[in-house]
Amino acid sequence: MTGPPPVTGPPPGFPPYQRYDSQLSRPSQVNRPAEPVPVESLTLAAGSGDFLLEPPSTPSPPPARTVTSGGPDAAGAASSGATSAGMPAAPPTVVPGTPVRGAGWVAVVAADREYFTAMMARSGPDAQGLYFPAFSPEIQLPLTGNQITIGRRRHSTGEAPDIDLARAPEDPGVSHKHAVLVQQSDGTWAVVDQDSTNGTTVNLAEDPIPPYTPVQLREGDRVHVGAWTTITLRQG
């Protein structure tokens, strides 16, 4: 089923999101709004205001990365700046995934059914009342500054993170202060979990990343938070 076209920038009003009334959701018929999920189907973590989902327990090895490079002759020609015929050497090839300092980065925020299915498979009975949202538009946000906070707005105080997942449909598994994207000295980004209630995972790993420990990200890496939210980093 094809959804609406992606939104190419933050909506007007309160950046990076407009303020919406919080709601949880369960599946409904096509082109009809999702129905609310009963609050009693979720567990509230004591004192935090965050909904508790059973964290993953089985570790998963990180995906292998393949880096392609030219042969030794090509490397020698590139380092000398000229070919054997005396012509200027071709510009070096940039391998996909290699950081380029100064290039712009974008966070693509979307409801991810693959992640939701994996999360539900390893969660306890308290999560069985959750349903994947019937409609959740993809949003693209440029990463500006040195830190990008991820979480949910506190409606009682108006305090909101840079990536506010309290927009409808509100992801109940996201903590108010869940994680932070931190820019590195080479222009790339790392993610730091803020000791969130349900943890943060990367690239569908079952084991959450350690709290308060920066985890390096590359172009195309996916950061998973809450019950169904995936934040994908794109460069350029």
N, CA and C of each residue as an Amber inpcrd file, in Angstrom:
protein
   708
   0.8490000  -1.1880000   0.0000000   0.0000000   0.0000000   0.0000000
   0.8790000   1.2300000   0.0000000   0.5860000   2.1340000  -0.8700000
   1.4120000   3.3340000  -1.0180000   0.8670000   4.4330000  -0.1190000
   1.7070000   5.0200000   0.7040000   1.2850000   6.0940000   1.6030000
   1.4480000   7.4480000   0.9590000   1.2350000   8.5030000   1.7190000
   1.3710000   9.8650000   1.1940000   2.8150000  10.1800000   0.9100000
   3.1040000  11.1250000   0.0300000   4.4960000  11.4760000  -0.2870000
   5.2140000  11.9990000   0.9250000   6.5490000  11.7510000   1.0280000
   7.2920000  12.2170000   2.2050000   7.2950000  13.7280000   2.3150000
   7.2970000  14.1570000   3.5680000   7.3780000  15.6000000   3.8330000
   8.8260000  16.0030000   3.7940000   9.1480000  17.0360000   3.0390000
  10.5460000  17.3900000   2.7950000  11.0960000  18.3820000   3.8030000
  10.3640000  18.7960000   4.7560000  10.8750000  19.7400000   5.7370000
   9.9330000  19.8100000   6.9160000  10.3590000  20.4060000   8.0270000
   9.5020000  20.4940000   9.1970000   8.2850000  21.3610000   8.8960000
   7.1040000  20.9770000   9.4300000   5.9130000  21.7840000   9.1820000
   6.0030000  23.1230000   9.8710000   5.2310000  24.1080000   9.4000000
   5.2770000  25.4330000  10.0210000   4.7260000  25.3790000  11.4300000
   4.9920000  26.3820000  12.1830000   4.4770000  26.4530000  13.5420000
   5.6000000  26.2700000  14.5220000   5.5830000  25.1760000  15.2360000
   6.5810000  24.9310000  16.2760000   7.6230000  23.9720000  15.7440000
   8.8230000  24.4600000  15.3880000   9.8210000  23.5650000  14.7880000
  10.3610000  22.6260000  15.8370000  10.6980000  21.3620000  15.5230000
  10.5680000  20.8470000  14.1540000   9.2200000  20.2150000  13.8580000
   8.2950000  20.2380000  14.8230000   6.9930000  19.6680000  14.5960000
   5.9230000  20.6410000  15.0830000   4.7450000  20.5710000  14.4920000
   3.6010000  21.2230000  15.0770000   3.1900000  20.4470000  16.3180000
   2.4960000  21.1250000  17.1890000   2.0240000  20.4480000  18.3950000
   0.7160000  19.7420000  18.0760000   0.6640000  18.4750000  18.4240000
  -0.5340000  17.6830000  18.2100000  -0.9670000  17.1130000  19.5550000
  -2.2340000  16.8010000  19.6580000  -2.6990000  16.1190000  20.8530000
  -2.1470000  14.7090000  20.8650000  -1.6560000  14.2810000  22.0200000
  -1.0850000  12.9450000  22.1230000  -2.1780000  11.9040000  21.9270000
  -1.8370000  10.8120000  21.2720000  -2.7530000   9.6830000  21.1480000
  -1.9420000   8.4400000  20.8510000  -2.4400000   7.2880000  21.3120000
  -1.8860000   6.0040000  20.9410000  -2.7880000   5.4540000  19.8530000
  -2.4240000   4.3760000  19.2010000  -3.2310000   3.9360000  18.0780000
  -3.2940000   2.4430000  17.9590000  -4.3440000   1.9510000  17.2870000
  -4.5050000   0.5490000  16.9250000  -4.9930000   0.5290000  15.4820000
  -4.8640000  -0.6190000  14.7560000  -5.2220000  -0.6510000  13.3450000
  -6.6920000  -0.3410000  13.1230000  -7.0080000   0.2760000  12.0100000
  -8.3770000   0.5430000  11.6400000  -8.5010000   0.3680000  10.1480000
  -9.6970000   0.5810000   9.6060000  -9.9050000   0.4280000   8.1860000
  -9.1280000   1.4880000   7.4200000  -8.8760000   1.2140000   6.1250000
  -8.1100000   2.1380000   5.2940000  -8.8130000   3.4820000   5.2370000
  -8.0080000   4.5650000   5.2800000  -8.5000000   5.9360000   5.1940000
  -9.3610000   6.3360000   6.3860000  -9.2460000   5.6100000   7.4990000
  -9.9300000   6.0190000   8.7180000  -8.8960000   6.2150000   9.8030000
  -9.0720000   7.1940000  10.6910000  -8.0820000   7.4330000  11.7530000
  -7.9840000   6.2600000  12.7000000  -6.8050000   6.1050000  13.2940000
  -6.5990000   4.9980000  14.2180000  -7.3920000   5.2090000  15.4840000
  -7.8290000   4.0920000  16.1100000  -8.5710000   4.1560000  17.3540000
  -7.5940000   4.1830000  18.5190000  -7.9660000   4.8230000  19.6270000
  -7.0400000   4.8990000  20.7730000  -6.8200000   3.5440000  21.4120000
  -5.6100000   3.3360000  21.9140000  -5.2850000   2.1090000  22.6440000
  -5.5920000   2.3460000  24.1180000  -6.2730000   1.4100000  24.7990000
  -6.5570000   1.6110000  26.2160000  -5.2830000   1.7780000  27.0220000
  -5.2950000   2.7420000  27.9330000  -4.0960000   3.0320000  28.7290000
  -3.7040000   1.8340000  29.5710000  -4.6950000   1.0110000  30.0020000
  -4.3680000  -0.1140000  30.8650000  -3.5610000  -1.1880000  30.1650000
  -3.4070000  -1.1110000  28.8400000  -2.6200000  -2.1110000  28.1210000
  -1.1320000  -1.8250000  28.1860000  -0.7400000  -0.6960000  28.7850000
   0.6630000  -0.3230000  28.8900000   1.0470000  -0.2020000  30.3530000
   2.3350000  -0.3680000  30.6430000   2.8560000  -0.2310000  32.0020000
   3.5850000   1.0950000  32.1260000   3.2800000   1.8630000  33.1520000
   3.9090000   3.1590000  33.3680000   5.0910000   2.9930000  34.2960000
   6.2810000   3.3970000  33.8280000   7.4800000   3.3150000  34.6670000
   7.3420000   4.2860000  35.8260000   7.6250000   3.8160000  37.0230000
   7.4110000   4.6210000  38.2180000   8.2310000   5.9010000  38.1930000
   7.5270000   7.0350000  38.3660000   8.2020000   8.3230000  38.5380000
   8.7020000   8.9690000  37.2860000   8.6580000   8.3030000  36.1140000
   9.2660000   8.8670000  34.9160000   8.2600000   9.4200000  33.9310000
   7.0080000   8.9430000  33.9890000   6.0330000   9.3440000  32.9890000
   6.2230000   8.6410000  31.6630000   7.1070000   7.6400000  31.6010000
   7.3880000   6.9110000  30.3610000   6.7080000   5.5510000  30.4010000
   6.1950000   5.1020000  29.2570000   5.5920000   3.7900000  29.1650000
   6.6850000   2.7310000  29.0210000   6.5190000   1.6350000  29.7320000
   7.5550000   0.6090000  29.7910000   7.2440000  -0.5280000  28.8300000
   8.1980000  -0.8430000  27.9510000   8.1650000  -2.0320000  27.1220000
   9.3240000  -2.9060000  27.5580000   9.1140000  -4.2220000  27.5880000
  10.1850000  -5.1090000  28.0310000  11.3930000  -4.9760000  27.1150000
  12.5810000  -4.6560000  27.6600000  13.7640000  -4.4510000  26.8060000
  14.2360000  -5.7480000  26.1860000  14.9450000  -5.6910000  25.0480000
  15.5010000  -6.8910000  24.4250000  16.5850000  -7.4970000  25.2850000
  16.8220000  -8.8140000  25.1010000  17.8160000  -9.4880000  25.9330000
  18.8430000 -10.2710000  25.1390000  18.5250000 -10.6540000  23.8860000
  19.4460000 -11.4830000  23.1110000  20.3720000 -10.6040000  22.2920000
  21.6880000 -10.6930000  22.4890000  22.6020000  -9.8480000  21.7140000
  22.6020000 -10.2270000  20.2460000  22.8640000  -9.2510000  19.4070000
  22.9310000  -9.4830000  17.9610000  24.2030000  -8.8550000  17.4280000
  24.9900000  -9.6110000  16.6500000  26.2440000  -9.0300000  16.1340000
  25.9610000  -7.9040000  15.1750000  26.8400000  -6.8710000  15.1440000
  26.6370000  -5.7540000  14.2220000  26.7900000  -6.2090000  12.7860000
  26.0770000  -5.5480000  11.8570000  26.1890000  -5.9400000  10.4420000
  27.5740000  -5.6840000   9.9010000  28.0220000  -6.5860000   9.0130000
  29.3380000  -6.4330000   8.4060000  29.3200000  -5.2930000   7.4090000
  30.4060000  -4.5680000   7.3250000  30.5340000  -3.4670000   6.3790000
  31.6130000  -3.8200000   5.3710000  31.3220000  -3.5790000   4.1160000
  32.2640000  -3.8630000   3.0450000  32.7530000  -2.5650000   2.4510000
  34.0580000  -2.3630000   2.4400000  34.6450000  -1.1510000   1.8730000
  35.4370000  -1.5530000   0.6420000  35.0960000  -0.9390000  -0.4960000
  35.7520000  -1.2600000  -1.7560000  36.8180000  -0.2130000  -2.0540000
  37.9510000  -0.6480000  -2.4830000  39.0190000   0.2870000  -2.8260000
  39.6900000  -0.1710000  -4.1080000  40.4110000   0.7320000  -4.7500000
  41.1220000   0.3860000  -5.9780000  42.3570000  -0.4450000  -5.6870000
  42.9850000  -0.9970000  -6.7490000  44.1890000  -1.8050000  -6.5910000
  45.3890000  -0.9460000  -6.2910000  46.5460000  -1.5760000  -6.1080000
  47.7530000  -0.8110000  -5.7540000  48.1860000   0.1260000  -6.8640000
  47.9730000  -0.2420000  -8.1410000  48.3720000   0.6620000  -9.2230000
  47.5390000   1.9220000  -9.2090000  46.2480000   1.7490000  -8.9890000
  45.3810000   2.9280000  -8.9550000  45.7600000   3.8250000  -7.7980000
  46.0890000   3.2180000  -6.6340000  46.4600000   4.0200000  -5.4750000
  47.7350000   4.8040000  -5.7520000  48.6960000   4.1560000  -6.4320000
  49.9480000   4.8580000  -6.7190000  49.7370000   6.0100000  -7.6590000
  48.8830000   5.8390000  -8.6820000  48.6220000   6.9230000  -9.6260000
  47.9300000   8.0730000  -8.9400000  46.9930000   7.7610000  -8.0310000
  46.2830000   8.8280000  -7.3410000  47.2230000   9.6130000  -6.4510000
  48.1570000   8.9070000  -5.7570000  49.0520000   9.6090000  -4.8500000
  50.0520000  10.4650000  -5.6070000  50.4330000  10.0700000  -6.8050000
  51.4050000  10.8550000  -7.5480000  50.7850000  12.0440000  -8.2400000
  49.4330000  12.0030000  -8.4410000  48.7460000  13.1260000  -9.0550000
  48.7960000  13.0820000 -10.5590000  49.3370000  12.0470000 -11.2190000
  49.4020000  11.9750000 -12.6770000  49.3870000  10.5310000 -13.1080000
  48.8980000  10.2740000 -14.3230000  48.9200000   8.9330000 -14.8880000
  50.2510000   8.6990000 -15.5740000  50.4660000   7.4470000 -16.0620000
  51.7170000   7.1120000 -16.7190000  51.8750000   7.8710000 -18.0370000
  50.7430000   8.3330000 -18.6260000  50.8160000   9.0810000 -19.8830000
  51.0650000  10.5600000 -19.6530000  51.2040000  10.9730000 -18.3970000
  51.4620000  12.3750000 -18.1110000  50.2090000  13.2110000 -17.9710000
  49.0320000  12.5870000 -18.0860000  47.7730000  13.3110000 -17.9450000
  47.4170000  13.4030000 -16.4610000  46.6390000  14.4200000 -16.0700000
  46.2290000  14.5410000 -14.6620000  45.4220000  13.3220000 -14.2430000
  45.6570000  12.8800000 -13.0240000  44.9510000  11.7070000 -12.5120000
  43.4890000  12.0330000 -12.2790000  42.6270000  11.0140000 -12.4110000
  41.1990000  11.1910000 -12.1360000  40.9930000  11.4440000 -10.6570000
  39.9370000  12.1840000 -10.3030000  39.6860000  12.4410000  -8.8770000
  39.4330000  11.1470000  -8.1390000  39.7880000  11.0830000  -6.8480000
  39.6090000   9.8420000  -6.0860000  38.1420000   9.4850000  -5.9680000
  37.8640000   8.1680000  -5.9330000  36.5000000   7.6800000  -5.8040000
  36.0950000   7.7060000  -4.3360000  34.9010000   8.2520000  -4.0650000
  34.3770000   8.2780000  -2.7060000  33.5040000   7.0550000  -2.5110000
  33.8840000   6.1830000  -1.5850000  33.1260000   4.9700000  -1.3190000
  31.8660000   5.3530000  -0.5560000  30.6840000   4.8330000  -0.9540000
  29.4560000   5.1320000  -0.2100000  29.6080000   4.8070000   1.2630000
  29.1510000   5.7060000   2.1060000  29.2670000   5.5210000   3.5390000
  30.4730000   6.2230000   4.1230000  31.3860000   6.7060000   3.2840000
  32.5500000   7.4330000   3.7730000  32.1570000   8.8620000   4.1220000
  32.4260000   9.3420000   5.3580000  32.0070000  10.6870000   5.7310000
  32.7430000  11.7460000   4.9360000  32.0310000  12.7720000   4.5640000
  32.6180000  13.9230000   3.8850000  32.3970000  15.1330000   4.7710000
  33.4570000  15.7020000   5.2790000  33.3470000  16.8210000   6.2120000
  32.6920000  18.0070000   5.5190000  31.7050000  18.5950000   6.1860000
  31.0340000  19.7680000   5.6540000  29.7560000  19.4420000   4.9070000
  29.5250000  18.1390000   4.5630000  28.3030000  17.7620000   3.8660000
  27.1360000  17.7880000   4.8380000  25.9490000  18.1960000   4.3540000
  24.7870000  18.2780000   5.2130000  24.2260000  16.9010000   5.5390000
  23.6260000  16.7850000   6.7160000  23.0170000  15.5420000   7.1620000
  21.5340000  15.7810000   7.4200000  20.7400000  14.7480000   7.1770000
  19.2980000  14.8120000   7.3740000  18.8640000  13.6000000   8.1740000
  17.9490000  13.8080000   9.1300000  17.3420000  12.7050000   9.8720000
  15.9590000  12.4470000   9.2870000  15.7300000  11.2090000   8.8310000
  14.4310000  10.8120000   8.2880000  13.6990000  10.0300000   9.3740000
  12.6010000  10.5950000   9.8770000  11.8470000  10.0060000  10.9860000
  10.6000000   9.3340000  10.4240000  10.4140000   8.0520000  10.7290000
   9.2780000   7.3150000  10.1600000   8.8760000   6.1820000  11.0870000
   7.5990000   5.7690000  10.9690000   7.1360000   4.5510000  11.6250000
   7.6290000   3.3600000  10.8070000   8.2850000   2.4260000  11.4720000
   8.9830000   1.3280000  10.8050000   8.3160000   0.0080000  11.1770000
   7.5910000  -0.6040000  10.2370000   6.8820000  -1.8460000  10.5370000
   7.8510000  -2.9920000  10.8340000   8.9890000  -3.0390000  10.1380000
   9.9610000  -4.1070000  10.3760000  10.4780000  -4.0560000  11.8090000
  10.8210000  -2.8390000  12.2760000  11.2920000  -2.6970000  13.6550000
  10.1720000  -3.0170000  14.6470000   8.9560000  -2.5550000  14.3600000
   7.8200000  -2.8180000  15.2500000   7.5940000  -4.3240000  15.3970000
   7.6570000  -5.0640000  14.2940000   7.4570000  -6.5100000  14.3370000
   8.5380000  -7.1900000  15.1730000   9.7930000  -6.7580000  15.0000000
  10.8870000  -7.3400000  15.7770000  10.7440000  -7.0090000  17.2580000
  10.3310000  -5.7630000  17.5590000  10.1600000  -5.3560000  18.9520000
   9.0510000  -6.1600000  19.6220000   7.9290000  -6.3610000  18.9110000
   6.8090000  -7.0930000  19.4880000   7.1780000  -8.5560000  19.7360000
   8.0310000  -9.1330000  18.8690000   8.4180000 -10.5390000  19.0040000
   9.2300000 -10.7910000  20.2660000   9.9270000  -9.7800000  20.7740000
  10.7710000  -9.9800000  21.9400000  10.2550000  -9.2640000  23.1880000
   9.0720000  -8.6690000  23.1230000   8.5160000  -7.9370000  24.2600000
   7.5690000  -8.8120000  25.0600000   7.3000000  -8.3700000  26.2700000
   6.4250000  -9.1130000  27.1610000   4.9540000  -8.8820000  26.8740000
   4.0880000  -9.4640000  27.7150000   2.6390000  -9.3790000  27.4820000
   2.0930000  -7.9600000  27.5640000   2.7560000  -7.0640000  28.2860000
   2.2680000  -5.6870000  28.3940000   2.2640000  -4.9700000  27.0560000
   3.0870000  -5.4250000  26.1020000   3.1560000  -4.7650000  24.8000000
   2.1210000  -5.2760000  23.8140000   1.3640000  -6.3200000  24.1870000
   0.4350000  -6.9190000  23.2380000  -0.7280000  -5.9920000  22.9020000
  -0.9610000  -4.9620000  23.6970000  -2.0190000  -4.0090000  23.3880000
  -1.6090000  -2.9580000  22.3850000  -0.3570000  -2.9840000  21.9310000
   0.1250000  -2.0030000  20.9650000  -0.1860000  -2.4320000  19.5420000
  -0.4780000  -1.4590000  18.6930000  -0.7240000  -1.7280000  17.2830000
   0.0430000  -0.7110000  16.4470000   0.5230000  -1.1530000  15.3020000
   1.2400000  -0.2640000  14.4010000   0.2820000   0.8240000  13.9040000
   0.7190000   2.0910000  13.8830000  -0.1980000   3.1750000  13.5070000
  -0.6820000   3.0330000  12.0700000  -1.9700000   3.3310000  11.8580000
  -2.5460000   3.2320000  10.5230000  -1.9830000   4.3000000   9.5960000
  -1.5930000   5.4610000  10.1500000  -1.0650000   6.5370000   9.3240000
  -0.0410000   7.3230000  10.1250000   1.1650000   7.4200000   9.5850000
   2.2270000   8.1930000  10.2290000   3.1520000   8.7130000   9.1440000
   3.0440000   9.9920000   8.7610000   3.8420000  10.5190000   7.6570000
   5.3240000  10.5720000   7.9910000   6.1480000  10.2900000   6.9780000
   7.5980000  10.3990000   7.1290000   7.9930000  11.8710000   7.1700000
   8.9450000  12.2120000   8.0300000   9.3950000  13.5970000   8.1820000
  10.9130000  13.6410000   8.0510000  11.4170000  14.6180000   7.3140000
  12.8550000  14.8130000   7.1380000  13.2800000  16.1030000   7.8330000
  14.3210000  16.0040000   8.6580000  14.8020000  17.1470000   9.4340000
  16.2960000  17.3380000   9.2070000  16.7320000  18.5340000   8.8070000
  18.1710000  18.7860000   8.6880000  18.8190000  18.8100000  10.0660000
  20.0010000  18.1920000  10.1820000  20.7250000  18.1720000  11.4530000
  21.6030000  19.4140000  11.5300000  21.2340000  20.3460000  12.3720000
  21.9940000  21.5820000  12.5430000  22.4070000  21.7160000  14.0040000
  23.5560000  22.3260000  14.2280000  24.0750000  22.4310000  15.5830000
  24.9100000  21.2150000  15.9310000  25.2910000  21.1310000  17.1920000
  26.1670000  20.0450000  17.6460000  25.4210000  18.8970000  18.3140000
  24.1860000  19.1540000  18.7790000  23.4200000  18.1150000  19.4580000
  21.9630000  18.1990000  19.0320000  21.3580000  17.0220000  18.8030000
  19.9480000  16.9170000  18.4490000  19.2980000  15.9860000  19.4650000
  18.3660000  16.5060000  20.2490000  17.7230000  15.6990000  21.2740000
  16.5330000  14.9370000  20.6860000  16.2930000  13.7330000  21.2220000
  15.2070000  12.8570000  20.7730000  14.3600000  12.4950000  21.9820000
  13.0430000  12.6200000  21.8620000  12.1680000  12.2540000  22.9660000
  10.7330000  12.6560000  22.7170000  10.0140000  12.9260000  23.8090000
   8.6110000  13.3350000  23.7210000   8.4000000  14.6260000  24.5150000
   7.6090000  15.5250000  23.9590000   7.2620000  16.7760000  24.6280000
   6.5160000  16.5140000  25.9410000   6.8540000  17.3060000  26.9430000
   6.0870000  17.2750000  28.1950000   4.9870000  18.3360000  28.0710000
   3.7520000  17.8850000  27.9290000   2.6670000  18.8320000  27.7170000
   2.4030000  19.6860000  28.9580000   2.7860000  19.1800000  30.1190000
   2.5650000  19.9460000  31.3450000   3.4600000  21.1690000  31.4240000
   4.6670000  21.0880000  30.8580000   5.6230000  22.2010000  30.9340000
   5.9150000  22.8300000  29.5760000   5.5780000  22.1330000  28.4810000
   5.8970000  22.6480000  27.1500000   7.3180000  22.3320000  26.7130000
   8.1100000  21.6670000  27.5790000   9.4860000  21.3080000  27.2300000
   9.4740000  20.2790000  26.1100000  10.1990000  20.5390000  25.0140000
  10.1630000  19.6560000  23.8510000  11.5630000  19.4050000  23.3210000
  11.8470000  18.1800000  22.8570000  13.1450000  17.8770000  22.2390000
  13.1720000  18.3560000  20.7940000  14.3430000  18.2730000  20.1590000
  14.4660000  18.6590000  18.7500000  13.6780000  17.7080000  17.8530000
  13.7520000  16.4090000  18.1170000  12.9340000  15.4220000  17.4100000
  11.8570000  14.9760000  18.3830000  10.6690000  15.5630000  18.2170000
   9.5790000  15.3850000  19.1710000   8.6480000  14.2660000  18.6920000
   8.6700000  13.1390000  19.3910000   7.8700000  11.9860000  19.0100000
   6.5520000  11.9260000  19.7700000   6.1440000  13.0710000  20.3330000
   4.8200000  13.1800000  20.9340000   3.7770000  13.5700000  19.9000000
   4.2130000  13.8160000  18.6450000   3.2550000  14.1200000  17.5840000
   2.3850000  12.8960000  17.3370000   1.1860000  13.1280000  16.8180000
   0.2830000  12.0100000  16.5510000   0.7370000  11.2320000  15.3140000
   0.7260000   9.8980000  15.4030000   0.4050000   9.0710000  16.5720000
   1.6000000   8.9790000  17.5230000   1.3940000   9.3300000  18.7640000
   2.4780000   9.3600000  19.7410000   3.0240000   7.9620000  19.9990000
   4.3460000   7.8280000  19.9250000   4.9950000   6.5440000  20.1960000
   5.1020000   6.3700000  21.7100000   4.3700000   5.4130000  22.2970000
   4.3330000   5.2940000  23.7520000   5.6050000   4.7410000  24.3630000
   6.4960000   4.1670000  23.5450000   7.7150000   3.5800000  24.0930000
   8.8770000   4.5330000  24.1870000   8.6930000   5.7920000  23.7750000
   9.7720000   6.7800000  23.7800000   9.7620000   7.5560000  25.0920000
  10.9090000   7.6870000  25.7300000  11.0310000   8.4770000  26.9500000
  11.0090000   9.9650000  26.6110000  10.6910000  10.7840000  27.6030000
  10.6910000  12.2300000  27.3850000  12.0920000  12.7160000  27.0110000
  13.0990000  12.1830000  27.6710000  14.4980000  12.4430000  27.3100000
  15.1030000  11.0890000  26.9490000  15.0170000  10.7360000  25.6790000
  15.3550000   9.3770000  25.2720000  16.8120000   9.2410000  24.8170000
  17.2380000  10.0480000  23.8330000  18.5840000   9.9210000  23.2730000
  19.0200000  11.2590000  22.6870000  20.3000000  11.3390000  22.3290000
  20.8650000  12.5540000  21.7420000  21.7570000  12.1600000  20.5670000
  21.6240000  12.8720000  19.4460000  22.5760000  12.7530000  18.3460000
  23.6500000  13.8130000  18.5560000  24.9100000  13.3990000  18.5610000
  26.0300000  14.2940000  18.8530000  26.9590000  14.3450000  17.6490000
  27.2440000  15.5450000  17.1510000  28.1410000  15.6850000  16.0110000
  29.5890000  15.4720000  16.4380000  30.3360000  14.7100000  15.6310000
  31.7320000  14.4050000  15.9210000  32.6540000  15.4130000  15.2360000
  33.9400000  15.3670000  15.5860000  34.8990000  16.3400000  15.0530000
  35.0840000  16.2310000  13.5430000  34.8050000  15.0460000  12.9610000
  34.9630000  14.8790000  11.5180000  33.6750000  15.1680000  10.7550000
  32.6480000  15.6750000  11.4540000  31.3990000  16.0250000  10.7960000
  30.3550000  14.9310000  10.8200000  30.7200000  13.7130000  11.2470000
  29.7500000  12.6220000  11.3420000  28.9720000  12.7390000  12.6520000
  28.1060000  11.7570000  12.9140000  27.2540000  11.8170000  14.0980000
  27.3620000  10.5180000  14.8920000  27.1020000  10.6430000  16.1870000
  27.0040000   9.4900000  17.0830000  25.6920000   9.6210000  17.8520000
  25.1730000   8.4800000  18.3130000  23.9540000   8.4980000  19.1160000
  24.3000000   8.0930000  20.5410000  23.6880000   8.7750000  21.5140000
  23.9120000   8.5040000  22.9300000  22.5520000   8.2770000  23.5840000
  22.3400000   7.0980000  24.1510000  21.1050000   6.8360000  24.8890000
  21.1740000   7.5270000  26.2390000  20.0660000   8.1750000  26.6280000
  20.0250000   8.9400000  27.8780000  19.4350000   8.1100000  29.0170000
  19.8430000   6.8410000  29.0960000  19.3170000   5.9240000  30.1030000
  17.7940000   5.8670000  29.9990000  17.2980000   5.7090000  28.7630000
  15.8610000   5.7020000  28.5040000  15.2040000   4.4520000  29.0820000
  13.8920000   4.5030000  29.2510000  13.1580000   3.3940000  29.8560000
  13.2560000   2.1210000  29.0290000  13.1260000   2.2430000  27.7030000
  13.0950000   1.0570000  26.8330000  14.3370000   0.8980000  25.9660000
  15.3120000   1.7910000  26.1020000  16.5650000   1.6340000  25.3960000
  16.5210000   2.1110000  23.9530000  17.7090000   2.1340000  23.3340000
  17.8990000   2.5540000  21.9460000  18.6950000   1.4740000  21.2330000
  18.2830000   1.0960000  20.0220000  19.0150000   0.1070000  19.2400000
  19.4000000   0.7130000  17.8960000  20.3540000   0.0760000  17.2270000
  20.8530000   0.5600000  15.9380000  20.8260000  -0.5870000  14.9290000
  20.2790000  -0.3220000  13.7510000  20.2760000  -1.2850000  12.6380000
  19.6640000  -2.6350000  13.0240000  18.5170000  -2.5800000  13.7270000
  17.7370000  -3.7610000  14.0970000  18.4790000  -4.7290000  15.0160000
  19.5130000  -4.2680000  15.6920000  20.1640000  -5.1180000  16.6910000
  19.1840000  -5.3830000  17.8260000  19.2550000  -6.5800000  18.4210000
  18.3690000  -6.9200000  19.5270000  18.8790000  -6.3590000  20.8490000
  20.1800000  -6.1460000  20.9470000  20.7680000  -5.6530000  22.1850000
  20.8250000  -4.1320000  22.1560000  20.2800000  -3.4230000  23.1630000
  20.3350000  -1.9550000  23.1620000  21.7530000  -1.4490000  23.3850000
  22.0080000  -0.2380000  22.9300000  23.3270000   0.3590000  23.1470000
  23.4660000   0.7650000  24.6150000  24.6900000   0.8190000  25.1600000
  24.8710000   1.1860000  26.5750000  24.4720000   2.6470000  26.8070000
  23.8440000   2.9560000  27.9270000  23.4950000   4.3420000  28.2320000
  24.7400000   5.2200000  28.3560000  24.5930000   6.4650000  27.9300000
  25.6300000   7.4950000  28.0580000  26.9430000   7.1270000  27.3610000
  26.8710000   6.2640000  26.3570000  28.0560000   5.8680000  25.5990000
  27.8450000   6.1900000  24.1230000  28.6430000   7.0940000  23.5170000
  28.4460000   7.4400000  22.1030000  28.6750000   6.2320000  21.1970000
  27.7700000   6.0180000  20.2740000  27.8820000   4.9560000  19.2740000
  27.9550000   5.6250000  17.9060000  29.0710000   5.4190000  17.2040000
  29.3080000   6.0690000  15.9160000  28.2780000   5.6260000  14.8760000
  27.7960000   6.5750000  14.0810000  26.8380000   6.2930000  13.0160000
  27.4360000   6.6460000  11.6690000  26.9770000   5.9480000  10.6420000
  27.3630000   6.2510000   9.2660000  26.1230000   6.5390000   8.4350000
  26.3370000   7.0010000   7.2380000  25.2300000   7.3060000   6.3400000
  24.3870000   6.0480000   6.1190000  23.0710000   6.1890000   6.2970000
  22.1770000   5.0560000   6.1250000  21.8990000   4.2720000   7.3840000
  22.6320000   4.5250000   8.4890000  22.3740000   3.8120000   9.7340000
  20.9980000   4.1930000  10.2790000  20.3450000   3.2260000  10.9500000
  19.0030000   3.4130000  11.4810000  19.0300000   3.3280000  13.0050000
  18.4930000   4.3540000  13.6350000  18.3820000   4.4180000  15.0960000
  16.9280000   4.1220000  15.4550000  16.7130000   3.0980000  16.3030000
  15.3620000   2.6700000  16.6600000  15.0610000   3.0590000  18.1020000
  13.9320000   3.7290000  18.3040000  13.4880000   4.1180000  19.6460000
  12.0060000   3.8100000  19.7750000  11.5610000   3.5640000  21.0060000
  10.1520000   3.3750000  21.2690000   9.6050000   2.0880000  20.6820000
   8.3100000   2.1320000  20.3060000   7.6320000   0.9380000  19.8130000
   7.7590000   0.7580000  18.3160000   7.8840000   1.8770000  17.5640000
   7.9020000   1.7330000  16.1060000   8.7170000   2.7930000  15.3780000
   9.3780000   3.6950000  16.0660000  10.0480000   4.8140000  15.4140000
  11.4740000   4.4780000  14.9990000  11.8020000   4.7500000  13.7430000
  13.1680000   4.6110000  13.2280000  13.6200000   5.9580000  12.6780000
  14.8320000   6.3620000  13.0590000  15.4380000   7.5990000  12.5950000
  16.6390000   7.2110000  11.7350000  16.5620000   7.4650000  10.4300000
  17.6220000   7.1000000   9.4920000  18.4380000   8.3260000   9.1410000
  19.7690000   8.2140000   9.2240000  20.6540000   9.3230000   8.9020000
  21.0280000   9.2810000   7.4250000  20.8130000  10.3990000   6.7320000
  21.1650000  10.5470000   5.3390000  22.1110000  11.7300000   5.1870000
  23.0480000  11.5880000   4.2650000  24.0630000  12.6220000   4.0480000
  23.8730000  13.3000000   2.7030000  24.0390000  14.6250000   2.6720000
  23.9880000  15.3630000   1.4170000  22.5740000  15.6740000   0.9710000
